[in-house]
mmCIF file of C-alpha atoms and ligand atoms in Angstrom:
data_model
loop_
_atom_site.group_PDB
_atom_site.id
_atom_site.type_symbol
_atom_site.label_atom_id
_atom_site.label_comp_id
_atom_site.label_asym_id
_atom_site.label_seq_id
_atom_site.Cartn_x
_atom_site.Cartn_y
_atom_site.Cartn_z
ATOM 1 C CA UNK A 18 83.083 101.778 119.794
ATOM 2 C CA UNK A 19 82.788 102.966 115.819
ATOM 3 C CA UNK A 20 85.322 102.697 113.499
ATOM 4 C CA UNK A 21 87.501 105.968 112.426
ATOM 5 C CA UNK A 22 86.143 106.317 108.850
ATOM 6 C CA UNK A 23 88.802 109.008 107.606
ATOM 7 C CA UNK A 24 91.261 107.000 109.086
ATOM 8 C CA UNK A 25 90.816 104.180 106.763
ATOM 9 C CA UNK A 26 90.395 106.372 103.943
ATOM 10 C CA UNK A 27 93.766 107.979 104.756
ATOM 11 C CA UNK A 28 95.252 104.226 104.582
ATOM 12 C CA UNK A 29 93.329 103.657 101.463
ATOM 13 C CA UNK A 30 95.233 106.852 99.991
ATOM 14 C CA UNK A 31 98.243 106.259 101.313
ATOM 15 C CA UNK A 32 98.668 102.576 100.383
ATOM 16 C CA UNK A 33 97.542 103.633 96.808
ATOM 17 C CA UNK A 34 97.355 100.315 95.581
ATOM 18 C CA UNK A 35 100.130 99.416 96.611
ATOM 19 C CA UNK A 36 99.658 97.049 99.684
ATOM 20 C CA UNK A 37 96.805 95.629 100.811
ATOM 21 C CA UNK A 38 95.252 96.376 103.574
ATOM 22 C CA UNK A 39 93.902 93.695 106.791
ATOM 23 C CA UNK A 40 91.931 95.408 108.919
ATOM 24 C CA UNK A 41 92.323 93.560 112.294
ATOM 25 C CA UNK A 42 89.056 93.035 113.751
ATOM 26 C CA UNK A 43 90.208 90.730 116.725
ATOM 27 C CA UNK A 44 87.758 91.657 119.964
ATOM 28 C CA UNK A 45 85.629 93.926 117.616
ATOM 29 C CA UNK A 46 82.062 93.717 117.121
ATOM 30 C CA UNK A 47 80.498 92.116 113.986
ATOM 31 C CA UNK A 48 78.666 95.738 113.744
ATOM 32 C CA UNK A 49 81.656 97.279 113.407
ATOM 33 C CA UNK A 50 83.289 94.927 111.300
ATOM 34 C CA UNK A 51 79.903 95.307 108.967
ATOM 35 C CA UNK A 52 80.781 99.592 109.113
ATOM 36 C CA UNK A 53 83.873 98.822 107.245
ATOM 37 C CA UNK A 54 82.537 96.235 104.925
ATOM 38 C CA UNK A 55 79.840 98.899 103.846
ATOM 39 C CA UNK A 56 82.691 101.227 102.996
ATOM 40 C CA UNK A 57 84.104 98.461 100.760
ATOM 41 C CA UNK A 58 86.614 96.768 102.662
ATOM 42 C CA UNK A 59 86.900 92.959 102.014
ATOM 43 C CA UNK A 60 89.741 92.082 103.773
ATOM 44 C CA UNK A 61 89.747 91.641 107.577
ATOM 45 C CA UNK A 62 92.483 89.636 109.880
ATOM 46 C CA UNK A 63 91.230 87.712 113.335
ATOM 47 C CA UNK A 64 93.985 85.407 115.641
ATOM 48 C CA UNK A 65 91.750 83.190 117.648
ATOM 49 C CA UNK A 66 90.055 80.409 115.431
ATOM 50 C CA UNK A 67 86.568 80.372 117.424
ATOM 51 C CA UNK A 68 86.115 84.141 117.660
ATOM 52 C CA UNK A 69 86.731 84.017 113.457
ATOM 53 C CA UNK A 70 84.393 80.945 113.095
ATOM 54 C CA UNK A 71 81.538 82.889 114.744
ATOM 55 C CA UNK A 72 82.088 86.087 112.744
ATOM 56 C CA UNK A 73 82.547 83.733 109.463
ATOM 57 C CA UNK A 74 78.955 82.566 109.953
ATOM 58 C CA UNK A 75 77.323 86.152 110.926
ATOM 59 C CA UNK A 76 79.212 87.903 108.384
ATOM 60 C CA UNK A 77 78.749 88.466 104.434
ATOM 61 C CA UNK A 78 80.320 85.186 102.481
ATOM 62 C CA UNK A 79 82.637 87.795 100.091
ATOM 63 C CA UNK A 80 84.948 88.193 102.842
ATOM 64 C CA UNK A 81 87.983 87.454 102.458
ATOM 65 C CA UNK A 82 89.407 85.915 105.849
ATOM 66 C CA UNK A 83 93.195 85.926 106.808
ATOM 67 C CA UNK A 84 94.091 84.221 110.403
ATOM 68 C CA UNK A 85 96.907 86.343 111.230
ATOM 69 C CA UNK A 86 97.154 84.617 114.824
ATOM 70 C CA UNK A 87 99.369 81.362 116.100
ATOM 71 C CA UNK A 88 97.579 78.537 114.325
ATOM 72 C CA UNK A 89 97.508 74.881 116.493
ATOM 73 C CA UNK A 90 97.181 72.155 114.042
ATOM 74 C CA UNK A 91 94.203 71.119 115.387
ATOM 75 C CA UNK A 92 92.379 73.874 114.964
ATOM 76 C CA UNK A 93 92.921 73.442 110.940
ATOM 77 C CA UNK A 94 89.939 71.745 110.522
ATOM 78 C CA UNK A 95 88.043 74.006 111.895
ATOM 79 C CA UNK A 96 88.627 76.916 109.007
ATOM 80 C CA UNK A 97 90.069 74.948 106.449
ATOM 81 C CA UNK A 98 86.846 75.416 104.531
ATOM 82 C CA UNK A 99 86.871 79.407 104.245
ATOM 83 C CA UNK A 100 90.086 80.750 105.007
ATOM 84 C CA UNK A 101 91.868 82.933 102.429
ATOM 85 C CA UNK A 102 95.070 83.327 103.899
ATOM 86 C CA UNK A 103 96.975 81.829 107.091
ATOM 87 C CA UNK A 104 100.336 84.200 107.868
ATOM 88 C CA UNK A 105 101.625 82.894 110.471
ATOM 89 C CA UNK A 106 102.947 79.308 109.612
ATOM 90 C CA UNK A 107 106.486 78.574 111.532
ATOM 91 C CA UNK A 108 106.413 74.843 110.933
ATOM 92 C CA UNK A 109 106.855 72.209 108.301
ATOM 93 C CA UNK A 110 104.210 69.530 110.252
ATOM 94 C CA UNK A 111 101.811 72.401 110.281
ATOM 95 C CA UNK A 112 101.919 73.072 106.585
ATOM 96 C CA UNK A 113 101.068 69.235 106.055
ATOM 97 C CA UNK A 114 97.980 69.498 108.244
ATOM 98 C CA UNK A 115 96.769 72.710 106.901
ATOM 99 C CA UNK A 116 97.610 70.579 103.224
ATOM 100 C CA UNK A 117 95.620 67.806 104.545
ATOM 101 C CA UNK A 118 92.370 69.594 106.028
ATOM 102 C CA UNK A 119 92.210 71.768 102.537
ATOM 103 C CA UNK A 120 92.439 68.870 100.480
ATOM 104 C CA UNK A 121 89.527 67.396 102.460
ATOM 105 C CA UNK A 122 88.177 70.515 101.320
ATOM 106 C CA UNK A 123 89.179 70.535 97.067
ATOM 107 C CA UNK A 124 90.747 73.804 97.774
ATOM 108 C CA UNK A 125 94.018 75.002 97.893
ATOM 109 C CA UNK A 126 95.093 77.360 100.590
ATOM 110 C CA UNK A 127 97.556 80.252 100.396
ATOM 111 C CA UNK A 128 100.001 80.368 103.328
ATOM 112 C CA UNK A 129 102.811 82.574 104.904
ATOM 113 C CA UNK A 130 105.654 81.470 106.394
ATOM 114 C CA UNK A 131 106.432 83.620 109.332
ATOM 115 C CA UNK A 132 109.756 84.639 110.424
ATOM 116 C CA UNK A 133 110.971 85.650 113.700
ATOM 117 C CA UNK A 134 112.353 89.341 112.842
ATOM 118 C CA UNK A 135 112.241 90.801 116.144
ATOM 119 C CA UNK A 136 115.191 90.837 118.738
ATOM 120 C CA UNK A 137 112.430 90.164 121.970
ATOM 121 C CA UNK A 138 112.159 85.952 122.411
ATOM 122 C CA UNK A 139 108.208 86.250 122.692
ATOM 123 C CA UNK A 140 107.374 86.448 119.149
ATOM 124 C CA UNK A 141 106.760 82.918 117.123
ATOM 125 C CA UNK A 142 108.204 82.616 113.778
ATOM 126 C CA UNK A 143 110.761 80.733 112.019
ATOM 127 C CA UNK A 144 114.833 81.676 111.933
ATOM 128 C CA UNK A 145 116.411 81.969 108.209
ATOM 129 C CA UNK A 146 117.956 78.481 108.722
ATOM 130 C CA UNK A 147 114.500 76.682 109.283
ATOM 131 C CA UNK A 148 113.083 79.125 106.615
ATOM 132 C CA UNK A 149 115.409 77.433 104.487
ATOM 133 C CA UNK A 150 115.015 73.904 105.148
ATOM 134 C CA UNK A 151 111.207 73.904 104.940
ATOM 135 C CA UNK A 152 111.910 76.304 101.261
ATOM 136 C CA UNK A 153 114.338 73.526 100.315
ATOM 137 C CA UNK A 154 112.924 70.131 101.872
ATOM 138 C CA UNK A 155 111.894 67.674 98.499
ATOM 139 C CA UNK A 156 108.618 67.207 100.179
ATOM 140 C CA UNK A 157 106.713 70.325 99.602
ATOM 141 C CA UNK A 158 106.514 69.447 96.104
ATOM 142 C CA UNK A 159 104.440 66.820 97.715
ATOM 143 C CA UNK A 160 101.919 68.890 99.443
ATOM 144 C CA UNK A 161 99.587 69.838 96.685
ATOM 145 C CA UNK A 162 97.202 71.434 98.216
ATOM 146 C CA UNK A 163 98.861 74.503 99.698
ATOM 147 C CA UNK A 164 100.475 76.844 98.386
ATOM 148 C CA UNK A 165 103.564 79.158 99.600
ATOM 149 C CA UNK A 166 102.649 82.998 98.677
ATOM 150 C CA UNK A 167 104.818 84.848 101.061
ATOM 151 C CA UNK A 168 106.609 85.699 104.277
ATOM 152 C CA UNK A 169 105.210 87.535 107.241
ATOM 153 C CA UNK A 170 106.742 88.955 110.290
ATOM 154 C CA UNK A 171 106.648 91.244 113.249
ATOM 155 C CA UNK A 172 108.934 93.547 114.477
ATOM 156 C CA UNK A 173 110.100 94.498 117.944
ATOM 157 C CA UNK A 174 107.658 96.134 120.244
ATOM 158 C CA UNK A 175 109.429 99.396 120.781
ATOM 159 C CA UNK A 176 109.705 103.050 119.658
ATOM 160 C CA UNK A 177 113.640 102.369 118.260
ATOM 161 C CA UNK A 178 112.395 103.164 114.459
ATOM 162 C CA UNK A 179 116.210 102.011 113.486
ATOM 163 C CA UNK A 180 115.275 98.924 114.948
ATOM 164 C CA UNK A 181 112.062 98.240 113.586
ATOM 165 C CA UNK A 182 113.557 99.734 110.334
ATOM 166 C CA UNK A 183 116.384 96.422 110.775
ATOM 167 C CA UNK A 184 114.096 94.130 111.457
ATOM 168 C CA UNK A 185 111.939 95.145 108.310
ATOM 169 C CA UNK A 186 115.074 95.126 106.083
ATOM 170 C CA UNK A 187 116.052 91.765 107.400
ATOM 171 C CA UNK A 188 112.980 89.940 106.285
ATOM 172 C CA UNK A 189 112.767 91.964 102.923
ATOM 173 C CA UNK A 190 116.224 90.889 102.032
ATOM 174 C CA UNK A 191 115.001 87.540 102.801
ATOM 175 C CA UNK A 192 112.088 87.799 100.422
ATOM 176 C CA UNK A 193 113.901 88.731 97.619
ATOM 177 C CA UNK A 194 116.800 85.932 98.069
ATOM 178 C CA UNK A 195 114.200 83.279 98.314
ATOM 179 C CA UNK A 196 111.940 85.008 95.215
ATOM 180 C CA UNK A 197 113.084 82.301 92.785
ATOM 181 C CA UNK A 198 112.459 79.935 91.501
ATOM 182 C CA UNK A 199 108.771 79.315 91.902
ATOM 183 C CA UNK A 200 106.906 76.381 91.749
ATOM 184 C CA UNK A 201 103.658 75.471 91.461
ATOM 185 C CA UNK A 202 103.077 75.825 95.540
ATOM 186 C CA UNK A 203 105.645 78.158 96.117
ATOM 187 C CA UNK A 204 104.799 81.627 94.517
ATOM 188 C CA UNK A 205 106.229 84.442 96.412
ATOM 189 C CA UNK A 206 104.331 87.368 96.072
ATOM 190 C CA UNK A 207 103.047 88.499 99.534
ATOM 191 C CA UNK A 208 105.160 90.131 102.438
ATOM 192 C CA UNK A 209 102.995 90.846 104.865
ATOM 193 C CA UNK A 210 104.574 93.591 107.448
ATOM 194 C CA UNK A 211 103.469 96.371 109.277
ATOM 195 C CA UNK A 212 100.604 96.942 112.154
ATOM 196 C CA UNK A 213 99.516 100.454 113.309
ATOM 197 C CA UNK A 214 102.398 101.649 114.873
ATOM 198 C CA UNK A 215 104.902 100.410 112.467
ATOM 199 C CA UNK A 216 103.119 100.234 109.049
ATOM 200 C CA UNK A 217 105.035 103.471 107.965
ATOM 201 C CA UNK A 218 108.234 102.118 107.956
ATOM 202 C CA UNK A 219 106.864 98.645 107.237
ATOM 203 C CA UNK A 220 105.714 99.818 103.267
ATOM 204 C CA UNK A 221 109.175 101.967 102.740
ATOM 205 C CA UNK A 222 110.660 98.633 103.267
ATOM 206 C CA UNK A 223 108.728 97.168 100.568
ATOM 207 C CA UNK A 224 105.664 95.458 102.665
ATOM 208 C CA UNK A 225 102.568 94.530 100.012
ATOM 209 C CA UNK A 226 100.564 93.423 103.069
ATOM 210 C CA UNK A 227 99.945 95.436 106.151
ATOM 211 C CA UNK A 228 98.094 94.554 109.342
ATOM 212 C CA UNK A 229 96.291 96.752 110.972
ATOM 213 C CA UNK A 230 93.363 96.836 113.699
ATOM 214 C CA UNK A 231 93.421 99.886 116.418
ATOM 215 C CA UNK A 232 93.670 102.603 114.307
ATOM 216 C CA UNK A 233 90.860 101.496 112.563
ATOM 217 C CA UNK A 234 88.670 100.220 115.058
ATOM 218 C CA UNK A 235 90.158 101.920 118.106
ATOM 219 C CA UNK A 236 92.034 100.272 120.793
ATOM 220 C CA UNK A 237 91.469 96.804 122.184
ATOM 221 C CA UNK A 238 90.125 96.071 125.771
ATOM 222 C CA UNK A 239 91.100 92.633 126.276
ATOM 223 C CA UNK A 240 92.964 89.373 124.841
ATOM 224 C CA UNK A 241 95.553 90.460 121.921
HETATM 225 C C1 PLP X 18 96.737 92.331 116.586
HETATM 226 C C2 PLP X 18 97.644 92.127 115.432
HETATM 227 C C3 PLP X 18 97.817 93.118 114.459
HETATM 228 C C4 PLP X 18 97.167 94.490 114.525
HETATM 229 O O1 PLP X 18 97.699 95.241 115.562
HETATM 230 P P1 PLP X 18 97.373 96.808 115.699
HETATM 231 O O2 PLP X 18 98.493 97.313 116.507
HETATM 232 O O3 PLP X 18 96.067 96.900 116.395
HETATM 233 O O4 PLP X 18 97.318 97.384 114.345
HETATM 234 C C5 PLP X 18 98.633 92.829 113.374
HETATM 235 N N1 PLP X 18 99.260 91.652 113.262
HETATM 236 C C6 PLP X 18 99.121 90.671 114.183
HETATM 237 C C7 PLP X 18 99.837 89.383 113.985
HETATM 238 C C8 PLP X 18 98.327 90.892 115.297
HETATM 239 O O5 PLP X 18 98.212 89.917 116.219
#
């Protein structure tokens, strides 16, 4: 499987800038991941911690890693020392490990909080309630060696565009009411929404981040 060049140079035109764009390479090749490096992409989004360790160590240093997947605290550890961006953190104990591992590390790393948007019970994220007690709780101040850049979500899994469009609005609205006021680890600036099938409506809702793997590097044949 090769990756669909125009495709991703259709994103690149149509996200002008204005969102970044994670190319999911979860089950793909390092060969293919290298094709899109060569075209310039630096950003690229894996879920399972040992798959993204091996392709850290094959793969060109200037990559800029985001772990887009369900992160078990002790797995930190293992990619405290590279990654560039965890989105999907839904708990308060598992922002102190990831603050613990990077200060091991002298770093700081950026993290999401995700938020349960969709309607279906599978998902993993955080309600607004819990959003707001982790936003609110006097020890983040504490943790000084992460820092709070955004929100991420997913939407349903259907083809009800009102839906998704809800579900998108819902976590926008919840960006902007918890915008201010920053502090020194908690610097909203990311919302990361949007995968291939949704991405449209995801960026007319005011996503800076999208997510996307199979229509870049075709679809996937097993786990994810
Ligand atoms: C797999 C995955 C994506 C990309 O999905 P595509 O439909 O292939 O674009 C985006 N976000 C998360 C959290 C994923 O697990």
């Amino acid at each position: 499987m090769s990756i669909n060049k125009s495709k991703y140079q259709e994103l690149l035109t149509e996200l002008d800038g204005k969102a970044i764009l994670v190319a999911v390479s979860k089950t793909k090749s390092v060969e293919d991941i290298l094709e899109l490096y060569n075209l310039g992409q630096r950003d690229f989004g894996e879920n399972y911690v040992q798959e993204l360790t091996e392709k850290y160590e094959q793969l060109p240093k200037d990559i800029r890693w985001h772990f887009i997947g369900h992160l078990q605290s002790n797995k930190v550890k293992t990619i405290a020392s590279f990654i560039h961006l965890i989105h999907g953190v839904d708990s308060f104990s598992l922002l102190k490990e990831i603050d613990k591992q990077a200060a091991k590390n002298n770093r700081v790393i950026d993290c999401l909080l995700q938020v349960h948007i969709a309607k279906e019970e599978t998902k993993f994220g955080l309600d607004s309630n819990e959003l707001g007690l982790i936003l609110h709780s006097g020890e983040l101040d504490q943790l000084k060696n992460i820092r709070i850049t955004g929100l991420m979500g997913m939407a349903s899994f259907t083809t009800n565009e009102a839906l998704i469009r809800s579900e998108f609005n819902f976590l926008k609205d919840l960006y902007d009411a918890n915008a201010q006021p920053p502090t020194p680890n908690f610097q909203l600036s990311i919302l990361s929404m949007g995968m291939s099938s949704d991405y449209p409506i995801a960026l007319s809702a005011g996503s800076t981040m999208v997510r996307i793997g199979s229509l870049l590097f075709g679809e996937r044949n097993y786990h994810g």
